[in-house]
């Protein structure tokens, strides 16, 4: 075909001269040279490819499909093990966001073992003891009863209960293919704490700046003490709200920092006497907490003190025999010398609740063995003794 086109081109070019006039010999020579140069250039610049075989076409199509499949690879295509490793690195916010992607991710991101670490890390120190677990069981029982009429097929179910007032609302859109989140799951527990829906039993430390309010009302006994309360979290300002009974009336304290909270010291009601199991071990210099209440109608709080020496002892460790005496001196050195709150005597062998309506009632004692507990109390020490 190529040679045919070239021949036609030459014939037309030569015919032009033959019909009009005689072509000079030098002109013919130039034309011949030009055509030869043109043919050589055309042959050099033209590459003739062999036709593609069917096998080659199949290979190219397969490669394109592989490339496209590789480009379309997504997170859900990963095997379970590497996907689990990725989910374990996510924050609670990340897990919650991922759980809203699809049904399969919802099932994976709500597993207990993924949330257990986050629950312990943020809430573990405040969720210790049987009292907290008992409160949580009562909470989920009440939730289950209130949700018996909820249809999980409506796209919300149990899961929708925990998706309000929290970072969930900002990060996740509700999916119509959602699955039910059991109210007794660890994720549900975590979200209930963050939302402030679950109030748990805890103890709140009283600091010196709270004493100033109490002094004005004649209640100096609240220095270096803690009280039992039901506590809920406020995520808007990262603080807590405590509800407790004061003078027989429900009272609320807000904007409590996390450093002022601890788990209940003992697994008992604040109205019950703690049975002391450390009386025979108490000796001067030991740190302790003791139950105290203003009257029989009040709940107990816990007061911090240090075991002192008997009046007959000069405090010399080489000759001190105070630990052999049946009488134990409990000192509260945050109060000045001469204060009626400075010290109290108890019977080591037959200690029960002692006191009166004027000075209050002293009850159960727990000895402090851990330095971290002692350090917290010392960190709240007043700048000067209270009279």
PDB file of C-alpha atoms in Angstrom, residues 121-357:
ATOM      1  CA  UNK A 121      -7.060   4.089  81.471  1.00  0.00           C
ATOM      2  CA  UNK A 122      -9.551   6.912  82.060  1.00  0.00           C
ATOM      3  CA  UNK A 123     -11.942   5.530  84.670  1.00  0.00           C
ATOM      4  CA  UNK A 124     -10.173   2.610  86.327  1.00  0.00           C
ATOM      5  CA  UNK A 125      -9.128   4.453  89.515  1.00  0.00           C
ATOM      6  CA  UNK A 126     -12.697   5.608  90.119  1.00  0.00           C
ATOM      7  CA  UNK A 127     -14.445   2.321  89.352  1.00  0.00           C
ATOM      8  CA  UNK A 128     -12.895   0.118  92.013  1.00  0.00           C
ATOM      9  CA  UNK A 129     -14.862  -1.816  94.588  1.00  0.00           C
ATOM     10  CA  UNK A 130     -18.095  -3.759  94.837  1.00  0.00           C
ATOM     11  CA  UNK A 131     -20.189  -0.627  95.381  1.00  0.00           C
ATOM     12  CA  UNK A 132     -19.480   0.643  91.861  1.00  0.00           C
ATOM     13  CA  UNK A 133     -20.183  -2.737  90.250  1.00  0.00           C
ATOM     14  CA  UNK A 134     -23.424  -3.048  92.192  1.00  0.00           C
ATOM     15  CA  UNK A 135     -24.480   0.402  91.014  1.00  0.00           C
ATOM     16  CA  UNK A 136     -23.636  -0.449  87.397  1.00  0.00           C
ATOM     17  CA  UNK A 137     -25.647  -3.678  87.510  1.00  0.00           C
ATOM     18  CA  UNK A 138     -28.644  -1.783  88.877  1.00  0.00           C
ATOM     19  CA  UNK A 139     -28.214   0.795  86.103  1.00  0.00           C
ATOM     20  CA  UNK A 140     -28.171  -1.736  83.262  1.00  0.00           C
ATOM     21  CA  UNK A 141     -31.123  -3.628  84.763  1.00  0.00           C
ATOM     22  CA  UNK A 142     -33.130  -0.419  84.720  1.00  0.00           C
ATOM     23  CA  UNK A 143     -32.020   0.271  81.141  1.00  0.00           C
ATOM     24  CA  UNK A 144     -33.032  -3.173  79.969  1.00  0.00           C
ATOM     25  CA  UNK A 145     -36.479  -2.783  81.478  1.00  0.00           C
ATOM     26  CA  UNK A 146     -36.973   0.624  79.879  1.00  0.00           C
ATOM     27  CA  UNK A 147     -35.862  -0.681  76.474  1.00  0.00           C
ATOM     28  CA  UNK A 148     -38.035  -3.765  76.219  1.00  0.00           C
ATOM     29  CA  UNK A 149     -40.318  -1.897  73.795  1.00  0.00           C
ATOM     30  CA  UNK A 150     -37.450  -0.578  71.647  1.00  0.00           C
ATOM     31  CA  UNK A 151     -37.260  -2.181  68.203  1.00  0.00           C
ATOM     32  CA  UNK A 152     -33.667  -2.574  67.117  1.00  0.00           C
ATOM     33  CA  UNK A 153     -34.703  -2.720  63.473  1.00  0.00           C
ATOM     34  CA  UNK A 154     -35.565   0.985  63.469  1.00  0.00           C
ATOM     35  CA  UNK A 155     -31.940   1.877  62.957  1.00  0.00           C
ATOM     36  CA  UNK A 156     -31.256   2.970  66.533  1.00  0.00           C
ATOM     37  CA  UNK A 157     -32.107   0.382  69.168  1.00  0.00           C
ATOM     38  CA  UNK A 158     -29.797   0.192  72.159  1.00  0.00           C
ATOM     39  CA  UNK A 159     -27.085   1.929  70.185  1.00  0.00           C
ATOM     40  CA  UNK A 160     -29.054   5.134  69.785  1.00  0.00           C
ATOM     41  CA  UNK A 161     -29.367   5.537  73.540  1.00  0.00           C
ATOM     42  CA  UNK A 162     -25.679   6.339  73.903  1.00  0.00           C
ATOM     43  CA  UNK A 163     -25.267   8.715  70.972  1.00  0.00           C
ATOM     44  CA  UNK A 164     -26.424  12.022  72.420  1.00  0.00           C
ATOM     45  CA  UNK A 165     -24.588  14.857  74.143  1.00  0.00           C
ATOM     46  CA  UNK A 166     -21.141  13.483  73.356  1.00  0.00           C
ATOM     47  CA  UNK A 167     -18.426  13.655  70.669  1.00  0.00           C
ATOM     48  CA  UNK A 168     -20.406  10.888  68.919  1.00  0.00           C
ATOM     49  CA  UNK A 169     -22.926  13.385  67.576  1.00  0.00           C
ATOM     50  CA  UNK A 170     -20.203  15.462  65.940  1.00  0.00           C
ATOM     51  CA  UNK A 171     -18.207  12.616  64.434  1.00  0.00           C
ATOM     52  CA  UNK A 172     -20.688   9.942  63.406  1.00  0.00           C
ATOM     53  CA  UNK A 173     -23.874   9.951  61.367  1.00  0.00           C
ATOM     54  CA  UNK A 174     -26.428   7.369  62.389  1.00  0.00           C
ATOM     55  CA  UNK A 175     -26.528   4.381  60.055  1.00  0.00           C
ATOM     56  CA  UNK A 176     -29.735   2.695  58.997  1.00  0.00           C
ATOM     57  CA  UNK A 177     -27.848  -0.602  59.033  1.00  0.00           C
ATOM     58  CA  UNK A 178     -26.764  -0.252  62.668  1.00  0.00           C
ATOM     59  CA  UNK A 179     -26.731  -3.173  65.070  1.00  0.00           C
ATOM     60  CA  UNK A 180     -27.833  -3.228  68.689  1.00  0.00           C
ATOM     61  CA  UNK A 181     -25.286  -2.226  71.325  1.00  0.00           C
ATOM     62  CA  UNK A 182     -25.959  -4.246  74.495  1.00  0.00           C
ATOM     63  CA  UNK A 183     -26.340  -1.977  77.502  1.00  0.00           C
ATOM     64  CA  UNK A 184     -24.066  -4.246  79.532  1.00  0.00           C
ATOM     65  CA  UNK A 185     -21.156  -3.944  77.094  1.00  0.00           C
ATOM     66  CA  UNK A 186     -17.970  -2.117  78.096  1.00  0.00           C
ATOM     67  CA  UNK A 187     -18.471   0.409  75.280  1.00  0.00           C
ATOM     68  CA  UNK A 188     -21.922   1.198  76.686  1.00  0.00           C
ATOM     69  CA  UNK A 189     -20.382   1.653  80.132  1.00  0.00           C
ATOM     70  CA  UNK A 190     -17.722   3.990  78.754  1.00  0.00           C
ATOM     71  CA  UNK A 191     -20.221   6.108  76.816  1.00  0.00           C
ATOM     72  CA  UNK A 192     -22.570   6.265  79.799  1.00  0.00           C
ATOM     73  CA  UNK A 193     -19.758   7.653  81.929  1.00  0.00           C
ATOM     74  CA  UNK A 194     -18.717  10.180  79.286  1.00  0.00           C
ATOM     75  CA  UNK A 195     -22.288  11.318  78.741  1.00  0.00           C
ATOM     76  CA  UNK A 196     -22.878  11.736  82.453  1.00  0.00           C
ATOM     77  CA  UNK A 197     -25.807   9.306  82.281  1.00  0.00           C
ATOM     78  CA  UNK A 198     -24.257   6.926  84.807  1.00  0.00           C
ATOM     79  CA  UNK A 199     -23.720   8.274  88.329  1.00  0.00           C
ATOM     80  CA  UNK A 200     -21.316   6.157  90.351  1.00  0.00           C
ATOM     81  CA  UNK A 201     -20.453   6.103  94.069  1.00  0.00           C
ATOM     82  CA  UNK A 202     -17.220   7.899  94.947  1.00  0.00           C
ATOM     83  CA  UNK A 203     -15.647   9.943  97.708  1.00  0.00           C
ATOM     84  CA  UNK A 204     -14.853  13.643  97.373  1.00  0.00           C
ATOM     85  CA  UNK A 205     -11.928  15.267  99.195  1.00  0.00           C
ATOM     86  CA  UNK A 206     -12.542  18.512 101.067  1.00  0.00           C
ATOM     87  CA  UNK A 207      -9.791  21.066 100.532  1.00  0.00           C
ATOM     88  CA  UNK A 208      -8.787  24.133 102.513  1.00  0.00           C
ATOM     89  CA  UNK A 209     -10.669  26.507 100.226  1.00  0.00           C
ATOM     90  CA  UNK A 210     -13.871  24.625 100.984  1.00  0.00           C
ATOM     91  CA  UNK A 211     -13.157  25.128 104.677  1.00  0.00           C
ATOM     92  CA  UNK A 212     -13.546  28.916 104.386  1.00  0.00           C
ATOM     93  CA  UNK A 213     -17.219  28.499 103.511  1.00  0.00           C
ATOM     94  CA  UNK A 214     -17.647  26.007 106.324  1.00  0.00           C
ATOM     95  CA  UNK A 215     -15.919  28.232 108.873  1.00  0.00           C
ATOM     96  CA  UNK A 216     -18.423  30.993 108.181  1.00  0.00           C
ATOM     97  CA  UNK A 217     -21.184  28.515 109.022  1.00  0.00           C
ATOM     98  CA  UNK A 218     -19.422  27.144 112.094  1.00  0.00           C
ATOM     99  CA  UNK A 219     -18.378  23.812 110.536  1.00  0.00           C
ATOM    100  CA  UNK A 220     -14.602  23.592 110.904  1.00  0.00           C
ATOM    101  CA  UNK A 221     -14.675  19.796 111.060  1.00  0.00           C
ATOM    102  CA  UNK A 222     -14.594  19.419 107.289  1.00  0.00           C
ATOM    103  CA  UNK A 223     -10.897  20.152 106.848  1.00  0.00           C
ATOM    104  CA  UNK A 224      -8.857  17.207 105.493  1.00  0.00           C
ATOM    105  CA  UNK A 225     -11.859  14.950 105.150  1.00  0.00           C
ATOM    106  CA  UNK A 226     -13.816  13.301 102.370  1.00  0.00           C
ATOM    107  CA  UNK A 227     -17.469  12.499 101.975  1.00  0.00           C
ATOM    108  CA  UNK A 228     -19.460   9.873 100.060  1.00  0.00           C
ATOM    109  CA  UNK A 229     -21.512  10.980  97.065  1.00  0.00           C
ATOM    110  CA  UNK A 230     -23.018   9.936  93.768  1.00  0.00           C
ATOM    111  CA  UNK A 231     -20.786  11.442  91.085  1.00  0.00           C
ATOM    112  CA  UNK A 232     -21.431  12.112  87.389  1.00  0.00           C
ATOM    113  CA  UNK A 233     -19.117  13.480  84.698  1.00  0.00           C
ATOM    114  CA  UNK A 234     -19.572  16.750  82.810  1.00  0.00           C
ATOM    115  CA  UNK A 235     -17.672  16.525  79.504  1.00  0.00           C
ATOM    116  CA  UNK A 236     -18.271  20.198  78.657  1.00  0.00           C
ATOM    117  CA  UNK A 237     -15.686  21.360  81.208  1.00  0.00           C
ATOM    118  CA  UNK A 238     -14.004  18.066  82.182  1.00  0.00           C
ATOM    119  CA  UNK A 239     -15.303  18.181  85.738  1.00  0.00           C
ATOM    120  CA  UNK A 240     -17.676  16.260  88.000  1.00  0.00           C
ATOM    121  CA  UNK A 241     -20.917  16.863  89.850  1.00  0.00           C
ATOM    122  CA  UNK A 242     -21.471  15.295  93.274  1.00  0.00           C
ATOM    123  CA  UNK A 243     -24.841  14.707  94.935  1.00  0.00           C
ATOM    124  CA  UNK A 244     -24.845  13.953  98.664  1.00  0.00           C
ATOM    125  CA  UNK A 245     -26.856  14.494 101.831  1.00  0.00           C
ATOM    126  CA  UNK A 246     -26.030  17.451 104.101  1.00  0.00           C
ATOM    127  CA  UNK A 247     -28.072  18.070 107.252  1.00  0.00           C
ATOM    128  CA  UNK A 248     -30.626  15.640 105.888  1.00  0.00           C
ATOM    129  CA  UNK A 249     -31.135  17.612 102.653  1.00  0.00           C
ATOM    130  CA  UNK A 250     -30.000  16.630  99.138  1.00  0.00           C
ATOM    131  CA  UNK A 251     -27.008  18.823  98.200  1.00  0.00           C
ATOM    132  CA  UNK A 252     -25.048  19.234  94.983  1.00  0.00           C
ATOM    133  CA  UNK A 253     -21.456  20.345  94.452  1.00  0.00           C
ATOM    134  CA  UNK A 254     -20.288  21.126  90.899  1.00  0.00           C
ATOM    135  CA  UNK A 255     -16.995  21.754  89.057  1.00  0.00           C
ATOM    136  CA  UNK A 256     -15.095  19.102  91.001  1.00  0.00           C
ATOM    137  CA  UNK A 257     -11.688  18.223  89.584  1.00  0.00           C
ATOM    138  CA  UNK A 258     -10.636  14.623  89.065  1.00  0.00           C
ATOM    139  CA  UNK A 259      -7.858  15.018  91.651  1.00  0.00           C
ATOM    140  CA  UNK A 260     -10.514  15.451  94.367  1.00  0.00           C
ATOM    141  CA  UNK A 261     -12.133  12.068  93.696  1.00  0.00           C
ATOM    142  CA  UNK A 262     -11.337   8.555  94.804  1.00  0.00           C
ATOM    143  CA  UNK A 263     -13.082   5.200  94.961  1.00  0.00           C
ATOM    144  CA  UNK A 264     -14.898   4.412  98.228  1.00  0.00           C
ATOM    145  CA  UNK A 265     -12.409   3.474 100.929  1.00  0.00           C
ATOM    146  CA  UNK A 266     -14.501   0.491 102.044  1.00  0.00           C
ATOM    147  CA  UNK A 267     -17.324  -1.472 100.465  1.00  0.00           C
ATOM    148  CA  UNK A 268     -19.943  -0.348 102.954  1.00  0.00           C
ATOM    149  CA  UNK A 269     -22.728   2.198 103.218  1.00  0.00           C
ATOM    150  CA  UNK A 270     -21.656   5.590 104.628  1.00  0.00           C
ATOM    151  CA  UNK A 271     -24.268   4.999 107.345  1.00  0.00           C
ATOM    152  CA  UNK A 272     -22.655   1.722 108.483  1.00  0.00           C
ATOM    153  CA  UNK A 273     -19.884   1.383 111.036  1.00  0.00           C
ATOM    154  CA  UNK A 274     -16.642   0.093 109.533  1.00  0.00           C
ATOM    155  CA  UNK A 275     -15.256  -2.834 111.518  1.00  0.00           C
ATOM    156  CA  UNK A 276     -11.648  -1.887 112.365  1.00  0.00           C
ATOM    157  CA  UNK A 277      -9.098  -4.652 111.821  1.00  0.00           C
ATOM    158  CA  UNK A 278      -5.942  -2.617 112.502  1.00  0.00           C
ATOM    159  CA  UNK A 279      -6.327  -1.554 116.149  1.00  0.00           C
ATOM    160  CA  UNK A 280      -3.686  -3.933 117.489  1.00  0.00           C
ATOM    161  CA  UNK A 281      -1.175  -2.646 114.940  1.00  0.00           C
ATOM    162  CA  UNK A 282      -1.576   1.086 115.594  1.00  0.00           C
ATOM    163  CA  UNK A 283       1.459   2.851 117.031  1.00  0.00           C
ATOM    164  CA  UNK A 284       2.719   6.456 117.107  1.00  0.00           C
ATOM    165  CA  UNK A 285       3.474   7.859 113.677  1.00  0.00           C
ATOM    166  CA  UNK A 286       1.002   5.659 111.805  1.00  0.00           C
ATOM    167  CA  UNK A 287      -1.331   7.423 109.352  1.00  0.00           C
ATOM    168  CA  UNK A 288      -5.014   6.586 109.492  1.00  0.00           C
ATOM    169  CA  UNK A 289      -8.521   7.545 108.422  1.00  0.00           C
ATOM    170  CA  UNK A 290     -11.442   7.468 110.829  1.00  0.00           C
ATOM    171  CA  UNK A 291     -15.187   7.664 110.327  1.00  0.00           C
ATOM    172  CA  UNK A 292     -16.846  10.736 111.812  1.00  0.00           C
ATOM    173  CA  UNK A 293     -20.332  12.199 111.707  1.00  0.00           C
ATOM    174  CA  UNK A 294     -22.000  15.159 113.329  1.00  0.00           C
ATOM    175  CA  UNK A 295     -25.030  13.271 114.613  1.00  0.00           C
ATOM    176  CA  UNK A 296     -26.657   9.868 114.383  1.00  0.00           C
ATOM    177  CA  UNK A 297     -28.795  10.980 111.434  1.00  0.00           C
ATOM    178  CA  UNK A 298     -25.792  11.995 109.329  1.00  0.00           C
ATOM    179  CA  UNK A 299     -23.711   9.704 107.098  1.00  0.00           C
ATOM    180  CA  UNK A 300     -20.079   9.099 108.004  1.00  0.00           C
ATOM    181  CA  UNK A 301     -17.208  10.940 106.373  1.00  0.00           C
ATOM    182  CA  UNK A 302     -13.530   9.999 106.568  1.00  0.00           C
ATOM    183  CA  UNK A 303     -11.021  12.172 108.463  1.00  0.00           C
ATOM    184  CA  UNK A 304      -7.249  12.029 108.184  1.00  0.00           C
ATOM    185  CA  UNK A 305      -4.941  11.888 111.205  1.00  0.00           C
ATOM    186  CA  UNK A 306      -1.752  10.471 112.721  1.00  0.00           C
ATOM    187  CA  UNK A 307      -1.366   8.269 115.819  1.00  0.00           C
ATOM    188  CA  UNK A 308       0.161  10.249 118.672  1.00  0.00           C
ATOM    189  CA  UNK A 309       1.945   9.504 121.928  1.00  0.00           C
ATOM    190  CA  UNK A 310       0.326   9.159 125.330  1.00  0.00           C
ATOM    191  CA  UNK A 311       0.669  12.109 127.673  1.00  0.00           C
ATOM    192  CA  UNK A 312       2.963  10.039 129.883  1.00  0.00           C
ATOM    193  CA  UNK A 313       5.365   9.382 126.960  1.00  0.00           C
ATOM    194  CA  UNK A 314       8.077  11.849 125.963  1.00  0.00           C
ATOM    195  CA  UNK A 315       8.097  10.614 122.365  1.00  0.00           C
ATOM    196  CA  UNK A 316      11.525   8.973 122.541  1.00  0.00           C
ATOM    197  CA  UNK A 317      11.392   5.957 120.226  1.00  0.00           C
ATOM    198  CA  UNK A 318      13.894   4.015 122.349  1.00  0.00           C
ATOM    199  CA  UNK A 319      11.653   4.096 125.423  1.00  0.00           C
ATOM    200  CA  UNK A 320       8.177   4.502 123.899  1.00  0.00           C
ATOM    201  CA  UNK A 321       5.654   1.921 125.120  1.00  0.00           C
ATOM    202  CA  UNK A 322       2.529   3.524 123.636  1.00  0.00           C
ATOM    203  CA  UNK A 323       1.891   0.593 121.310  1.00  0.00           C
ATOM    204  CA  UNK A 324       1.452  -1.659 124.388  1.00  0.00           C
ATOM    205  CA  UNK A 325      -1.240   0.491 125.949  1.00  0.00           C
ATOM    206  CA  UNK A 326      -4.973  -0.165 125.513  1.00  0.00           C
ATOM    207  CA  UNK A 327      -5.460   3.568 124.957  1.00  0.00           C
ATOM    208  CA  UNK A 328      -4.659   5.010 121.526  1.00  0.00           C
ATOM    209  CA  UNK A 329      -4.240   8.745 120.902  1.00  0.00           C
ATOM    210  CA  UNK A 330      -5.539   9.901 117.520  1.00  0.00           C
ATOM    211  CA  UNK A 331      -4.173  13.312 116.513  1.00  0.00           C
ATOM    212  CA  UNK A 332      -5.509  15.733 113.922  1.00  0.00           C
ATOM    213  CA  UNK A 333      -2.611  18.136 113.595  1.00  0.00           C
ATOM    214  CA  UNK A 334      -4.397  20.287 111.026  1.00  0.00           C
ATOM    215  CA  UNK A 335      -6.062  21.861 114.089  1.00  0.00           C
ATOM    216  CA  UNK A 336      -4.140  24.027 116.513  1.00  0.00           C
ATOM    217  CA  UNK A 337      -3.087  23.104 120.036  1.00  0.00           C
ATOM    218  CA  UNK A 338      -5.977  23.527 122.448  1.00  0.00           C
ATOM    219  CA  UNK A 339      -8.627  22.927 119.783  1.00  0.00           C
ATOM    220  CA  UNK A 340     -11.315  20.440 120.787  1.00  0.00           C
ATOM    221  CA  UNK A 341     -10.752  18.796 117.395  1.00  0.00           C
ATOM    222  CA  UNK A 342      -7.020  18.275 118.008  1.00  0.00           C
ATOM    223  CA  UNK A 343      -7.115  14.726 119.416  1.00  0.00           C
ATOM    224  CA  UNK A 344      -9.353  11.938 120.673  1.00  0.00           C
ATOM    225  CA  UNK A 345      -8.756   8.801 122.730  1.00  0.00           C
ATOM    226  CA  UNK A 346     -10.061   5.347 121.777  1.00  0.00           C
ATOM    227  CA  UNK A 347      -9.914   1.926 123.401  1.00  0.00           C
ATOM    228  CA  UNK A 348      -7.736  -0.443 121.419  1.00  0.00           C
ATOM    229  CA  UNK A 349      -9.467  -3.599 122.667  1.00  0.00           C
ATOM    230  CA  UNK A 350     -13.084  -2.476 122.717  1.00  0.00           C
ATOM    231  CA  UNK A 351     -13.449   0.331 120.220  1.00  0.00           C
ATOM    232  CA  UNK A 352     -16.947   1.258 119.121  1.00  0.00           C
ATOM    233  CA  UNK A 353     -18.537   4.476 118.026  1.00  0.00           C
ATOM    234  CA  UNK A 354     -17.602   7.122 120.615  1.00  0.00           C
ATOM    235  CA  UNK A 355     -18.582  10.768 120.974  1.00  0.00           C
ATOM    236  CA  UNK A 356     -21.549  13.026 121.614  1.00  0.00           C
ATOM    237  CA  UNK A 357     -23.875  15.466 119.871  1.00  0.00           C
TER     238      UNK A 357
END
